[in-house]
């Protein structure tokens, strides 16, 4: 199998992983509140269950990232992590108690931590100028899963049968469905995924191939020239000429010998190289920098607000609009369409403007959304039609800003942190997001009856993040670009 085909199949598999993560979220979220109600769970338990998934992902993300940095092997890490997804969803379909439901999301969340290894792998195997485009494409895959998920949920809610001792109904069917999909994905990973070499090794390999080709062409030209000289060569040759020619040949080593001394760019990581990845690594030097703190703050605020809003949505629609599973599934479907459109637009926009511009656009949208929700959703005004309109505008403005902030901060974070420890760095970034997705549902779950306090905190966080962005805007560029700007300023 040629390298281009291996690369394409590997990226398709990664896209499927993101797709299934979106499908899992979309088929479970619309029904989990009603499921918990059948198990006599209090309203705050919804926040606990949603946060459990993020908690285990928060802890496993840096570990998976560190593992991938040391071994440069992503395939076996994905296979290992998917086992937790399979077991967690199997526990979900059992559905005996609310505590088993909580435990199932904890176990499945461990498998979700593999995204840190995947982002580190993508960082190493893509060029910096293509990174925002690639990240936007894979994030769009997850949103495609959010769109497809509700469509599956429409059919899963019709399930009513027994699978041995387990009752499969509209609440437990999502667990069975996702368990089967993650099992199928294991086979896809085994047969279609390879550990691609880092981009610099790929460039070195291509350069070596071109060099070999040039040497072959040069060698053929020399041979042709020698053949042409042979025709006019005298039968008796001067010893001086022979000695001179021979001394040149004796002092020049064969080309093939020189080439064989170069290490293969596709060779696996040696133990010495693996152990040296973190040799000069300093957490304080890597993460306690102004630009890194701003991007980690963007990660935290974005996911805190997103998960708080998602936790609040289903109780709010039940209270004001009497939405059930079908209506919620349709709502998530439409939301997913909007987000996919946003990611596709960001994918196009990233070729024309820098990440910090995209980040600023996304934050403007999120600020407008939070102010709108604070005014209109905290205490809805008017009749049913007007309240529904207020709800749609507030929620869809929030999810429209999500692609801009997500892609910009992930892509820029991969450029301003060290590439050799990218898996661990992405794990730290994901853990910050995981902490936000823990606190967000807990915050919203306990304040569904006090919307002013809940939305007020979301607005304050966004305003603080916007101020940080404005203050550090000049530093939110690649280190090479920053050095070029500094040199230009010194020269002027």
Short mmCIF file of C-alpha atoms in Angstrom, two decimals, residues 67-408:
data_model
loop_
_atom_site.label_atom_id
_atom_site.label_comp_id
_atom_site.label_asym_id
_atom_site.label_seq_id
_atom_site.Cartn_x
_atom_site.Cartn_y
_atom_site.Cartn_z
CA UNK A 67 2.02 7.62 26.04
CA UNK A 68 1.82 8.70 22.39
CA UNK A 69 4.69 11.20 22.81
CA UNK A 70 7.01 8.48 24.15
CA UNK A 71 6.06 5.73 21.71
CA UNK A 72 4.95 7.73 18.63
CA UNK A 73 2.33 5.01 18.24
CA UNK A 74 -1.29 6.13 18.06
CA UNK A 75 -2.94 3.01 16.65
CA UNK A 76 -2.56 0.77 19.70
CA UNK A 77 -3.63 3.65 21.98
CA UNK A 78 -6.86 4.06 20.01
CA UNK A 79 -7.54 0.32 20.19
CA UNK A 80 -6.95 0.34 23.95
CA UNK A 81 -9.12 3.43 24.54
CA UNK A 82 -12.03 2.08 22.49
CA UNK A 83 -12.32 -0.85 24.91
CA UNK A 84 -13.46 1.60 27.58
CA UNK A 85 -16.07 3.02 25.19
CA UNK A 86 -17.40 -0.47 24.52
CA UNK A 87 -17.56 -1.42 28.21
CA UNK A 88 -19.05 1.93 29.25
CA UNK A 89 -21.86 1.76 26.72
CA UNK A 90 -22.59 -1.85 27.66
CA UNK A 91 -22.99 -0.72 31.27
CA UNK A 92 -25.35 2.02 30.05
CA UNK A 93 -27.69 -0.47 28.36
CA UNK A 94 -27.95 -2.48 31.60
CA UNK A 95 -29.65 0.51 33.25
CA UNK A 96 -30.35 -1.02 36.65
CA UNK A 97 -29.82 2.12 38.71
CA UNK A 98 -28.77 5.76 38.50
CA UNK A 99 -25.39 4.85 40.00
CA UNK A 100 -24.72 2.32 37.26
CA UNK A 101 -25.59 5.04 34.75
CA UNK A 102 -23.09 7.34 36.44
CA UNK A 103 -20.42 4.63 36.40
CA UNK A 104 -21.06 3.88 32.72
CA UNK A 105 -20.29 7.47 31.73
CA UNK A 106 -17.16 7.44 33.88
CA UNK A 107 -15.84 4.36 32.07
CA UNK A 108 -16.77 5.64 28.59
CA UNK A 109 -15.08 8.97 29.37
CA UNK A 110 -11.72 7.22 29.80
CA UNK A 111 -11.90 6.18 26.16
CA UNK A 112 -12.77 9.72 25.10
CA UNK A 113 -9.40 10.88 26.47
CA UNK A 114 -7.71 9.39 23.40
CA UNK A 115 -8.47 12.61 21.50
CA UNK A 116 -5.32 14.13 23.03
CA UNK A 117 -3.22 11.43 21.32
CA UNK A 118 -5.10 11.97 18.07
CA UNK A 119 -4.56 15.74 18.08
CA UNK A 120 -0.88 15.20 18.87
CA UNK A 121 -0.67 12.75 15.96
CA UNK A 122 -2.38 15.22 13.61
CA UNK A 123 -0.02 17.99 14.72
CA UNK A 124 3.05 15.88 13.94
CA UNK A 125 1.74 14.62 10.60
CA UNK A 126 0.46 17.90 9.11
CA UNK A 127 2.23 21.09 8.08
CA UNK A 128 1.53 24.21 10.22
CA UNK A 129 -0.08 26.07 7.32
CA UNK A 130 -2.59 23.22 6.80
CA UNK A 131 -3.34 22.58 10.46
CA UNK A 132 -6.38 24.81 10.92
CA UNK A 133 -7.96 23.35 7.79
CA UNK A 134 -7.33 19.77 8.93
CA UNK A 135 -8.58 20.39 12.47
CA UNK A 136 -11.72 22.08 11.14
CA UNK A 137 -12.44 19.05 8.95
CA UNK A 138 -12.17 16.55 11.83
CA UNK A 139 -14.19 18.75 14.19
CA UNK A 140 -16.83 18.95 11.48
CA UNK A 141 -16.91 15.13 11.53
CA UNK A 142 -17.94 15.23 15.19
CA UNK A 143 -20.65 17.73 14.39
CA UNK A 144 -21.80 15.49 11.55
CA UNK A 145 -22.23 12.83 14.21
CA UNK A 146 -24.37 15.26 16.19
CA UNK A 147 -26.54 15.66 13.10
CA UNK A 148 -26.77 11.95 12.32
CA UNK A 149 -27.28 10.96 15.97
CA UNK A 150 -30.80 12.36 16.36
CA UNK A 151 -31.85 10.55 13.18
CA UNK A 152 -30.80 7.27 14.80
CA UNK A 153 -32.57 8.30 17.97
CA UNK A 154 -35.86 8.59 16.12
CA UNK A 155 -35.68 4.85 15.43
CA UNK A 156 -34.03 3.83 18.70
CA UNK A 157 -36.96 5.26 20.69
CA UNK A 158 -39.16 2.58 19.07
CA UNK A 159 -37.11 -0.30 20.55
CA UNK A 160 -38.95 -2.56 22.98
CA UNK A 161 -37.48 -6.06 23.38
CA UNK A 162 -35.34 -8.23 25.66
CA UNK A 163 -31.69 -9.12 25.10
CA UNK A 164 -31.16 -11.95 27.55
CA UNK A 165 -31.67 -10.45 31.02
CA UNK A 166 -31.56 -6.86 29.71
CA UNK A 167 -34.56 -4.76 28.73
CA UNK A 168 -33.92 -2.75 25.57
CA UNK A 169 -36.21 0.27 25.33
CA UNK A 170 -35.93 3.87 24.16
CA UNK A 171 -33.70 4.69 27.13
CA UNK A 172 -31.27 1.74 27.04
CA UNK A 173 -31.17 1.30 23.23
CA UNK A 174 -28.57 4.09 22.76
CA UNK A 175 -26.13 2.12 24.93
CA UNK A 176 -26.57 -1.06 22.86
CA UNK A 177 -26.33 0.88 19.61
CA UNK A 178 -23.09 2.65 20.55
CA UNK A 179 -21.57 -0.53 21.98
CA UNK A 180 -21.99 -2.24 18.59
CA UNK A 181 -20.63 0.77 16.67
CA UNK A 182 -17.46 0.97 18.81
CA UNK A 183 -16.90 -2.78 18.32
CA UNK A 184 -17.11 -2.34 14.53
CA UNK A 185 -14.71 0.59 14.75
CA UNK A 186 -12.10 -1.66 16.39
CA UNK A 187 -11.91 -3.72 13.19
CA UNK A 188 -11.67 -0.58 11.07
CA UNK A 189 -8.74 0.68 13.18
CA UNK A 190 -6.95 -2.69 12.98
CA UNK A 191 -7.11 -2.96 9.19
CA UNK A 192 -7.03 0.64 7.95
CA UNK A 193 -4.90 2.64 10.40
CA UNK A 194 -1.12 3.07 10.36
CA UNK A 195 1.21 5.25 12.41
CA UNK A 196 2.24 7.89 9.88
CA UNK A 197 5.73 9.43 10.13
CA UNK A 198 6.00 13.03 11.34
CA UNK A 199 5.82 15.71 8.66
CA UNK A 200 9.53 16.52 8.89
CA UNK A 201 10.43 12.85 8.37
CA UNK A 202 8.05 12.68 5.42
CA UNK A 203 9.73 15.74 3.92
CA UNK A 204 13.15 14.19 4.56
CA UNK A 205 12.03 10.99 2.84
CA UNK A 206 10.74 12.92 -0.17
CA UNK A 207 13.94 14.95 -0.26
CA UNK A 208 16.03 11.77 -0.15
CA UNK A 209 13.96 10.27 -2.95
CA UNK A 210 14.55 13.36 -5.08
CA UNK A 211 18.26 13.28 -4.22
CA UNK A 212 18.55 9.64 -5.23
CA UNK A 213 16.76 10.39 -8.48
CA UNK A 214 19.11 13.30 -9.20
CA UNK A 215 22.13 11.12 -8.48
CA UNK A 216 20.80 8.40 -10.77
CA UNK A 217 20.34 10.98 -13.53
CA UNK A 218 23.85 12.37 -12.91
CA UNK A 219 25.30 8.87 -12.96
CA UNK A 220 23.61 8.05 -16.24
CA UNK A 221 24.94 11.29 -17.77
CA UNK A 222 28.47 10.44 -16.64
CA UNK A 223 28.17 6.95 -18.10
CA UNK A 224 26.92 8.36 -21.40
CA UNK A 225 29.83 10.79 -21.47
CA UNK A 226 32.30 7.99 -20.73
CA UNK A 227 30.80 5.88 -23.51
CA UNK A 228 31.20 8.73 -25.96
CA UNK A 229 34.82 9.27 -24.83
CA UNK A 230 35.56 5.55 -25.23
CA UNK A 231 34.96 5.80 -28.97
CA UNK A 232 37.75 8.35 -29.43
CA UNK A 233 40.04 7.04 -26.72
CA UNK A 234 43.64 6.10 -27.80
CA UNK A 235 44.78 2.53 -27.34
CA UNK A 236 47.89 3.57 -25.35
CA UNK A 237 47.06 5.70 -22.31
CA UNK A 238 49.54 7.90 -20.42
CA UNK A 239 50.46 6.69 -16.94
CA UNK A 240 50.16 10.26 -15.66
CA UNK A 241 46.54 10.40 -16.77
CA UNK A 242 45.81 7.03 -15.21
CA UNK A 243 47.47 8.04 -11.95
CA UNK A 244 45.60 11.32 -11.80
CA UNK A 245 42.26 9.70 -12.57
CA UNK A 246 42.89 6.92 -10.09
CA UNK A 247 43.80 9.31 -7.28
CA UNK A 248 40.52 11.15 -7.70
CA UNK A 249 38.54 7.94 -7.53
CA UNK A 250 40.50 6.74 -4.54
CA UNK A 251 39.81 9.91 -2.58
CA UNK A 252 36.03 9.90 -3.29
CA UNK A 253 33.86 7.37 -1.46
CA UNK A 254 31.10 5.66 -3.43
CA UNK A 255 27.77 7.45 -3.37
CA UNK A 256 25.87 4.40 -2.22
CA UNK A 257 28.13 4.08 0.83
CA UNK A 258 27.33 7.63 1.88
CA UNK A 259 23.61 7.10 1.45
CA UNK A 260 23.59 3.91 3.47
CA UNK A 261 24.99 5.79 6.46
CA UNK A 262 21.90 8.02 6.68
CA UNK A 263 19.16 6.79 9.00
CA UNK A 264 15.87 5.91 7.42
CA UNK A 265 13.26 8.62 7.97
CA UNK A 266 10.63 5.97 8.54
CA UNK A 267 12.57 4.11 11.20
CA UNK A 268 10.77 3.69 14.53
CA UNK A 269 11.59 5.87 17.50
CA UNK A 270 14.59 4.54 19.35
CA UNK A 271 14.50 4.11 23.13
CA UNK A 272 17.06 6.90 23.56
CA UNK A 273 15.01 9.26 21.40
CA UNK A 274 11.84 8.25 23.21
CA UNK A 275 13.32 8.86 26.65
CA UNK A 276 14.73 12.21 25.49
CA UNK A 277 11.35 13.62 24.48
CA UNK A 278 10.75 15.07 27.95
CA UNK A 279 14.42 15.54 28.86
CA UNK A 280 14.44 19.36 28.64
CA UNK A 281 10.69 19.77 29.09
CA UNK A 282 9.45 22.21 31.73
CA UNK A 283 5.75 22.51 32.52
CA UNK A 284 6.11 26.05 33.84
CA UNK A 285 8.12 27.19 30.82
CA UNK A 286 5.72 25.52 28.41
CA UNK A 287 2.33 26.46 29.86
CA UNK A 288 2.87 29.55 32.05
CA UNK A 289 3.20 31.83 29.07
CA UNK A 290 0.82 34.66 28.27
CA UNK A 291 -0.37 33.33 24.91
CA UNK A 292 -0.79 29.75 26.23
CA UNK A 293 -2.83 30.95 29.22
CA UNK A 294 -5.14 32.92 26.91
CA UNK A 295 -5.79 29.86 24.72
CA UNK A 296 -6.36 27.59 27.72
CA UNK A 297 -8.77 30.21 29.10
CA UNK A 298 -10.58 30.19 25.75
CA UNK A 299 -10.83 26.40 25.96
CA UNK A 300 -12.25 26.57 29.49
CA UNK A 301 -14.77 29.38 28.93
CA UNK A 302 -16.03 27.96 25.64
CA UNK A 303 -16.70 24.49 27.03
CA UNK A 304 -18.05 25.79 30.32
CA UNK A 305 -20.63 27.92 28.54
CA UNK A 306 -21.45 25.26 25.97
CA UNK A 307 -22.08 22.47 28.48
CA UNK A 308 -23.95 24.79 30.84
CA UNK A 309 -26.24 25.78 28.00
CA UNK A 310 -26.72 22.16 26.92
CA UNK A 311 -27.59 21.12 30.48
CA UNK A 312 -30.10 23.93 30.76
CA UNK A 313 -31.72 23.34 27.35
CA UNK A 314 -33.69 20.12 27.96
CA UNK A 315 -35.26 21.19 31.29
CA UNK A 316 -36.02 24.60 29.74
CA UNK A 317 -37.73 23.14 26.67
CA UNK A 318 -39.70 20.78 28.89
CA UNK A 319 -40.79 23.66 31.14
CA UNK A 320 -41.77 26.23 28.50
CA UNK A 321 -42.48 24.20 25.35
CA UNK A 322 -43.27 20.68 26.67
CA UNK A 323 -40.67 19.11 24.37
CA UNK A 324 -40.18 15.33 24.50
CA UNK A 325 -37.49 13.03 23.08
CA UNK A 326 -38.56 13.56 19.45
CA UNK A 327 -38.62 17.36 19.67
CA UNK A 328 -35.27 17.44 21.45
CA UNK A 329 -33.75 15.16 18.82
CA UNK A 330 -34.98 17.44 16.04
CA UNK A 331 -33.57 20.44 17.92
CA UNK A 332 -30.13 18.82 18.22
CA UNK A 333 -30.28 17.82 14.55
CA UNK A 334 -30.87 21.42 13.46
CA UNK A 335 -28.18 22.63 15.84
CA UNK A 336 -25.72 20.17 14.34
CA UNK A 337 -26.48 21.42 10.83
CA UNK A 338 -25.70 24.97 11.94
CA UNK A 339 -22.42 23.92 13.57
CA UNK A 340 -21.30 21.90 10.51
CA UNK A 341 -21.98 24.93 8.33
CA UNK A 342 -19.88 26.95 10.77
CA UNK A 343 -16.96 24.51 10.61
CA UNK A 344 -17.05 24.45 6.81
CA UNK A 345 -17.01 28.24 6.76
CA UNK A 346 -14.09 28.30 9.22
CA UNK A 347 -12.27 25.76 7.05
CA UNK A 348 -12.55 28.17 4.12
CA UNK A 349 -11.82 31.25 6.22
CA UNK A 350 -8.64 29.73 7.71
CA UNK A 351 -7.00 29.92 4.27
CA UNK A 352 -7.48 33.69 4.15
CA UNK A 353 -7.04 34.98 7.72
CA UNK A 354 -5.02 34.00 10.80
CA UNK A 355 -6.32 31.99 13.73
CA UNK A 356 -6.44 34.98 16.06
CA UNK A 357 -8.85 36.77 13.72
CA UNK A 358 -11.09 33.70 13.67
CA UNK A 359 -10.91 33.53 17.47
CA UNK A 360 -11.95 37.19 17.76
CA UNK A 361 -14.94 36.64 15.45
CA UNK A 362 -16.10 33.64 17.48
CA UNK A 363 -15.83 35.50 20.78
CA UNK A 364 -17.92 38.37 19.40
CA UNK A 365 -20.68 35.91 18.47
CA UNK A 366 -20.56 34.23 21.88
CA UNK A 367 -20.75 37.58 23.70
CA UNK A 368 -23.80 38.61 21.69
CA UNK A 369 -25.42 35.24 22.41
CA UNK A 370 -24.84 35.46 26.17
CA UNK A 371 -26.24 38.97 26.40
CA UNK A 372 -29.28 37.87 24.39
CA UNK A 373 -29.87 34.85 26.66
CA UNK A 374 -29.43 36.99 29.77
CA UNK A 375 -32.10 39.39 28.55
CA UNK A 376 -34.63 37.05 26.95
CA UNK A 377 -34.09 33.48 28.26
CA UNK A 378 -33.74 34.31 31.96
CA UNK A 379 -37.36 35.39 31.94
CA UNK A 380 -39.03 34.69 28.55
CA UNK A 381 -41.50 37.33 27.36
CA UNK A 382 -44.62 37.04 25.20
CA UNK A 383 -46.57 34.01 24.05
CA UNK A 384 -45.40 30.60 22.83
CA UNK A 385 -44.25 31.76 19.37
CA UNK A 386 -42.26 34.71 20.71
CA UNK A 387 -40.68 32.64 23.49
CA UNK A 388 -39.65 29.96 20.99
CA UNK A 389 -38.11 32.63 18.75
CA UNK A 390 -36.15 34.07 21.67
CA UNK A 391 -34.91 30.60 22.55
CA UNK A 392 -33.85 29.74 18.98
CA UNK A 393 -31.92 32.98 18.44
CA UNK A 394 -30.02 32.71 21.74
CA UNK A 395 -29.07 29.05 21.42
CA UNK A 396 -28.17 29.12 17.73
CA UNK A 397 -25.98 32.22 18.11
CA UNK A 398 -24.06 30.36 20.81
CA UNK A 399 -23.48 27.23 18.73
CA UNK A 400 -22.61 29.29 15.64
CA UNK A 401 -19.70 30.90 17.49
CA UNK A 402 -18.43 27.53 18.71
CA UNK A 403 -16.60 26.46 15.49
CA UNK A 404 -14.70 29.74 15.30
CA UNK A 405 -13.39 29.57 18.86
CA UNK A 406 -12.75 25.80 18.85
CA UNK A 407 -10.76 25.57 15.62
CA UNK A 408 -8.77 28.75 16.25
#
